[in-house]
XYZ file of C-alpha atoms in Angstrom:
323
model
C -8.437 -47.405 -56.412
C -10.401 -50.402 -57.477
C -14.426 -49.579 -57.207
C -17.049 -51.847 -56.477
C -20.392 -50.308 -58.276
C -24.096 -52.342 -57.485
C -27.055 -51.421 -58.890
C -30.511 -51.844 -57.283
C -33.426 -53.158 -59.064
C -35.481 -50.679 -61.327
C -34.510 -48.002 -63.102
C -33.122 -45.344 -61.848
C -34.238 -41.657 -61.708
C -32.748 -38.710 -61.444
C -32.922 -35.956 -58.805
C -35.438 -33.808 -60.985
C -38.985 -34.039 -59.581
C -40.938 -36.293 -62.271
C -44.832 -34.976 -63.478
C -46.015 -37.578 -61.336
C -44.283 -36.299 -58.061
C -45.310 -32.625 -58.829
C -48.616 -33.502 -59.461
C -48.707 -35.327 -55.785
C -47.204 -32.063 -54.263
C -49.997 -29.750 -56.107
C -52.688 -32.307 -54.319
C -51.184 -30.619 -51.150
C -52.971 -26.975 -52.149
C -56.369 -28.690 -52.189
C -56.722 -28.546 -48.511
C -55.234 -24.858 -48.488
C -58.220 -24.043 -50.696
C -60.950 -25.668 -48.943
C -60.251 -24.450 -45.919
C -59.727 -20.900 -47.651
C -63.223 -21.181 -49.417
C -64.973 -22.177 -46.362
C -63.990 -19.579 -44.272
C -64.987 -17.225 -46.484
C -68.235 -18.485 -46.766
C -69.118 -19.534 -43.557
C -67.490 -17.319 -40.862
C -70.512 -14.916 -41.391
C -72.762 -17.494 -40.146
C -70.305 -19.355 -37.150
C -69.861 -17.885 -33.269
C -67.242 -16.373 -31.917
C -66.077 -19.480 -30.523
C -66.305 -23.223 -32.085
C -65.865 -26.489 -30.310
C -62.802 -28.403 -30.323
C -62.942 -31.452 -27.753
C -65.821 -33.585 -26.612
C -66.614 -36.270 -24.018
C -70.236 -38.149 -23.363
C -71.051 -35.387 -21.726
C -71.231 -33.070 -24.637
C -68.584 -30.142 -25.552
C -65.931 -29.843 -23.304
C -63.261 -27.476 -24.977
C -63.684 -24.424 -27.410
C -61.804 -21.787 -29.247
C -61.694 -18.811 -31.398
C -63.033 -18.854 -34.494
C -60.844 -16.709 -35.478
C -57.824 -18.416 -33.817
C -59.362 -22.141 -35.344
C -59.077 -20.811 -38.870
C -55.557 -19.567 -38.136
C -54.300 -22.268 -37.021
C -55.770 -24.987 -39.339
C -55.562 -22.798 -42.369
C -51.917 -22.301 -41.536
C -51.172 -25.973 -40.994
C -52.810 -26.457 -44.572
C -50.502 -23.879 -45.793
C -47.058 -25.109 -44.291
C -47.691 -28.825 -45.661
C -48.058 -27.243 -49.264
C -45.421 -25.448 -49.159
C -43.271 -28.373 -47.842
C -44.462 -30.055 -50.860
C -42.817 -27.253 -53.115
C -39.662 -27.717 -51.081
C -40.179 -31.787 -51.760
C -39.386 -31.243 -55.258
C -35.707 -30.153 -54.900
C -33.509 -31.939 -56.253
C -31.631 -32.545 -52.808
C -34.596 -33.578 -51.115
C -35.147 -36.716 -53.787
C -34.502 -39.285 -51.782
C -37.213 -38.481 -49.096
C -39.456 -36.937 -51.171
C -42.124 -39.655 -50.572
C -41.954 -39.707 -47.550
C -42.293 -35.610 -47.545
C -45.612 -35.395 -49.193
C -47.241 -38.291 -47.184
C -46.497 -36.242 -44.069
C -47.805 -33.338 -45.778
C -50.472 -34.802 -46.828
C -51.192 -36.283 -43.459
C -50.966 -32.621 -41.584
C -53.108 -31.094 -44.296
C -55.626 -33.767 -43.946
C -55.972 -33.552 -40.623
C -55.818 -29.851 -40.084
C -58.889 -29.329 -42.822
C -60.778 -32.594 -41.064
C -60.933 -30.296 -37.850
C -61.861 -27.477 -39.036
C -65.001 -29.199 -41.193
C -66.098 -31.198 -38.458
C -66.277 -28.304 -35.652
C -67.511 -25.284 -38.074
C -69.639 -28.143 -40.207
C -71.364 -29.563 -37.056
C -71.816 -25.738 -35.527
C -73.822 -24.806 -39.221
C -75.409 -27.920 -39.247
C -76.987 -28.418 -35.895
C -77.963 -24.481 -35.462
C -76.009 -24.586 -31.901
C -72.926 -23.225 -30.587
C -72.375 -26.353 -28.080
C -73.676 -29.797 -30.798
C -73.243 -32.898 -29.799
C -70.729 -34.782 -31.626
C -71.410 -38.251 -32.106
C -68.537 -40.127 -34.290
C -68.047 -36.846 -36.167
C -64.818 -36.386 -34.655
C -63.435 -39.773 -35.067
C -63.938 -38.536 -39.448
C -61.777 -35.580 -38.656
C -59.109 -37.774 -37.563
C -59.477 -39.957 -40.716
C -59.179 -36.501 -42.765
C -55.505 -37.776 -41.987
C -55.446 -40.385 -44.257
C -55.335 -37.789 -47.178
C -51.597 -38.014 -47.142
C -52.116 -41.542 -48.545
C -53.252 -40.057 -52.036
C -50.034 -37.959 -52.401
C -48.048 -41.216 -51.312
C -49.823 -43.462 -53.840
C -48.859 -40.705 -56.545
C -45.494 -40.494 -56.088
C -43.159 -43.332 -57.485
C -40.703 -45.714 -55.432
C -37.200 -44.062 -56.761
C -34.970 -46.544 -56.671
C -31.304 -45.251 -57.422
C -28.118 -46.049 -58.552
C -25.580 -46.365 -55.298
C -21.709 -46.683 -55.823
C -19.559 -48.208 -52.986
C -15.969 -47.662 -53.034
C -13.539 -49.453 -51.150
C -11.530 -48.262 -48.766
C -8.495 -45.786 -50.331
C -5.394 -44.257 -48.975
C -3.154 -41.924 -50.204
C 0.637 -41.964 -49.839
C 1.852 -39.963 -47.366
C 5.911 -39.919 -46.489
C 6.947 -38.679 -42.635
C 7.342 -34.869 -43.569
C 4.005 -34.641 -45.109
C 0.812 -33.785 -44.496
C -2.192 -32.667 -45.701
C -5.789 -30.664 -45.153
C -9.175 -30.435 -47.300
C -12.403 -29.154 -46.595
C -15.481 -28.061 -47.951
C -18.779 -26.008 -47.374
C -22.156 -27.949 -47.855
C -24.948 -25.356 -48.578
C -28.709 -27.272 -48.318
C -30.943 -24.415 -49.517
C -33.954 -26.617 -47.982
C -32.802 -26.581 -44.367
C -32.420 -22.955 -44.691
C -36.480 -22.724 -46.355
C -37.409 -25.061 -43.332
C -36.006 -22.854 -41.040
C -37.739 -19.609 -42.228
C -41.136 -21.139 -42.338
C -40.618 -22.515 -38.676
C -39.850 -18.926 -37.485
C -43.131 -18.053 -39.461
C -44.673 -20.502 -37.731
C -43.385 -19.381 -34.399
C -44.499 -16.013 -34.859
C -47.560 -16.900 -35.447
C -48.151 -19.113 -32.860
C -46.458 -16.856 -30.721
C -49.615 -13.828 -31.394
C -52.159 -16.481 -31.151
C -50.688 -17.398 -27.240
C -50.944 -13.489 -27.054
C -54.888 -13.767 -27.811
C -55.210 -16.526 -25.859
C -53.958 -15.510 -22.712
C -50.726 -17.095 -22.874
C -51.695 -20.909 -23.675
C -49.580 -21.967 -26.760
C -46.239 -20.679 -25.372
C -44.971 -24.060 -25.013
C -45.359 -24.610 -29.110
C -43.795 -21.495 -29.879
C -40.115 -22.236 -28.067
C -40.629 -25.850 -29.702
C -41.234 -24.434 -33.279
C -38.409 -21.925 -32.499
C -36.212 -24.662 -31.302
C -36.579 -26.786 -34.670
C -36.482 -23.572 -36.711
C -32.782 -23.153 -35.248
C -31.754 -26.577 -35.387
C -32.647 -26.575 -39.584
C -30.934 -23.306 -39.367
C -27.761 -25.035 -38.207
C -27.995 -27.760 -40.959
C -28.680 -25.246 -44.074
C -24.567 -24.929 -44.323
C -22.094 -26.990 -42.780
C -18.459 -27.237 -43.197
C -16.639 -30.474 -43.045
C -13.345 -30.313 -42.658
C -10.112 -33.065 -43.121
C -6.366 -32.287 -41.692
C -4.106 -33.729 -38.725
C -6.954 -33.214 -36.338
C -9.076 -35.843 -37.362
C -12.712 -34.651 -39.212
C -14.563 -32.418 -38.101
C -18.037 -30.752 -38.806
C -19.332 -27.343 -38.315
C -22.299 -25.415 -38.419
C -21.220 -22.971 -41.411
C -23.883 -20.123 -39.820
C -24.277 -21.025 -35.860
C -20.668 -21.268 -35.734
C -21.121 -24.251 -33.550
C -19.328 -28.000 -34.057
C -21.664 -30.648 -34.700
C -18.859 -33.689 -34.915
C -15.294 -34.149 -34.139
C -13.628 -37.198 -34.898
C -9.838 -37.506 -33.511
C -7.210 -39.428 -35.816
C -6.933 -41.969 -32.848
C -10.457 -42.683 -33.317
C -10.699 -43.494 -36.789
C -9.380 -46.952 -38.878
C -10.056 -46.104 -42.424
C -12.972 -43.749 -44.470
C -14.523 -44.961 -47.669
C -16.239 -42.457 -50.314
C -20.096 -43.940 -50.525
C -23.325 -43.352 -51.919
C -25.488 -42.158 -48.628
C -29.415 -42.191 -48.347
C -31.403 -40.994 -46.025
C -33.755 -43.745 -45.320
C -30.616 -45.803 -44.451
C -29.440 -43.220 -41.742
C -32.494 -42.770 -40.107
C -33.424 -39.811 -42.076
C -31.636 -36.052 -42.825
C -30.099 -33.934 -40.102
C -27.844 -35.924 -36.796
C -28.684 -39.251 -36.704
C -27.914 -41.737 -34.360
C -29.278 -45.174 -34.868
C -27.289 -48.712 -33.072
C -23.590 -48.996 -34.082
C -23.492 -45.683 -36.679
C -24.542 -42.334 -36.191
C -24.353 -39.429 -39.517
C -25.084 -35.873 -40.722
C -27.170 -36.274 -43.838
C -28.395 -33.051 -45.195
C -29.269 -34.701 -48.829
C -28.896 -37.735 -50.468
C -25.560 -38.645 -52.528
C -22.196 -39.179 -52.433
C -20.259 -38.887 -48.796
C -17.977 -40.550 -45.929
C -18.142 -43.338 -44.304
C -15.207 -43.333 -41.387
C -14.607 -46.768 -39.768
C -14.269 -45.845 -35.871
C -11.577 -47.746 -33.604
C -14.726 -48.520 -31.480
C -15.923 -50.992 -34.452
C -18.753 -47.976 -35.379
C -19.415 -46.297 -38.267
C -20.012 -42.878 -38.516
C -21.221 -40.686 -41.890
C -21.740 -37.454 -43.516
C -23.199 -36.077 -46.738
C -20.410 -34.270 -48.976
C -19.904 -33.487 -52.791
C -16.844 -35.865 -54.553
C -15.540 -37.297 -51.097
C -13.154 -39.518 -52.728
C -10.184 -37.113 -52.368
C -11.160 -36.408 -48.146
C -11.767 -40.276 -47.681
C -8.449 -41.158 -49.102
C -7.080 -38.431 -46.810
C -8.235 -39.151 -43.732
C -7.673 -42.531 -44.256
C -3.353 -42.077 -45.106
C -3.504 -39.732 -42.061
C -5.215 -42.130 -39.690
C -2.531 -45.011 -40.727
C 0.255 -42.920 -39.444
């Protein structure tokens, strides 16, 4: 098998999380403790209820102290801890990308819950007027931006191999398959049930409003539960991947569908990010960045997935396809 290795520009870096990315992801607590420390301080002084929305007119939407510091102060706590998760080693390649969303939920989470409790303190009344307060909480956003600037490009190394095949007389045949554990799909998933609960006991105190978020939290958490172990399988079907705990296929690709398969280096950013992708002319299941397949479809498109020394199943499927 002759391989065809390019390099990209810069040096390359491994999976470990360098002291420049951790320290990015430990900028993520800082919200968790100023919205701790706050609330502590203040919530002997605030009203039962705080202002959320406002028009010209003056305050138009409240809610629960209580409820406010919940939800913000849980918001704060999920981005950190998506931060920890950040610095796996199979989360590398989006690991950038990770903390600046982080970063950006934090910021924004904490900016609300300054600007309502802040202007409440302030002012002396339960209903203040606003002004372009608001508009800062939104900017409170922008904090992902300091995580982002702290964490370095990573440009990699990326292997392509060339097509293979694999001798196969009339009489034979052959099967391989494998079982992809992502221990940060399964994390994901946990906190999102968290999360659900949660939500789910704040619609409780508030009559019901919030229900929506809950089945949509509970709908992700079960989708990142059906990534967090998959198993890909190769043989005189075709390939075909399956949700190792949901039990439920994610991809089946017929023999008659498929030209060739390649081994190749897969990233995320190239995909359209991790989980089922489908982006013009390919479509992949990327739970990490690294090594996996790239089938050639009869249909002239390509499709992908993430798996660990895929030289032997490319070479495979390809000798079985030719038949």
């Amino acid at each position: 098998m002759t391989n065809q290795t390019l390099f990209e520009t810069g040096p390359a870096l491994t999976p470990r999380a360098t002291r420049r990315e951790r320290f990015a992801a430990a900028t993520l607590w800082l919200p968790v403790l100023i919205v701790s420390v706050t609330a502590t301080l203040w919530y002997p002084r605030l009203p039962a209820m705080l202002p959320i929305q406002w028009d010209g007119t003056g305050v138009t939407s409240t809610a629960p102290t209580v409820v406010l510091i919940g939800i913000t102060g849980t918001i704060a706590l999920v981005a950190a801890v998506a931060g920890l998760i950040a610095l796996a080693g199979a989360a590398a390649d989006i690991r950038r990308g990770l903390v600046f969303a982080a970063g950006c939920a934090a910021g924004l989470s904490t900016g609300v819950w300054l600007v309502s409790a802040g202007l409440v303190l302030v002012t002396g009344t339960s209903e203040p007027s606003a002004g372009a307060w608001p508009l800062l909480g939104v900017l409170a956003g922008a904090y992902g931006l300091i995580p982002l600037a702290l964490s370095p490009r990573r440009p990699v190394e990326r292997e392509l191999h060339s097509p293979t095949s694999m001798p196969l007389s009339a009489s034979e045949t052959g099967a391989w398959f494998t079982v992809v554990k992502v221990p940060v799909f399964l994390w994901l998933a946990g906190i999102l049930a968290l999360m659900a609960v949660a939500i789910a006991a704040l619609s409780v105190v508030l009559g019901g409003a919030g229900a929506g978020s809950t089945v949509t939290v509970g709908f992700v958490a079960v989708l990142c539960l059906g990534f967090a172990r998959l198993r890909v399988t190769v043989d005189r079907r075709g390939l075909r991947v399956v949700s190792g705990l949901l039990r439920v296929p994610l991809r089946r690709l017929p023999l008659d569908q498929i030209v060739s398969a390649r081994a190749e280096h897969i990233r995320p950013t190239e995909w359209g990010g991790w989980g089922y992708r489908v982006l013009p002319g390919r479509s992949a299941i990327v739970v990490s960045g690294g090594p996996g397949i790239v089938v050639q479809r009869t249909n002239g498109t390509l499709f992908a997935v993430t798996v660990p020394e895929p030289e032997l199943p490319a070479a495979l499927l390809t000798a079985l396809a030719a038949r």
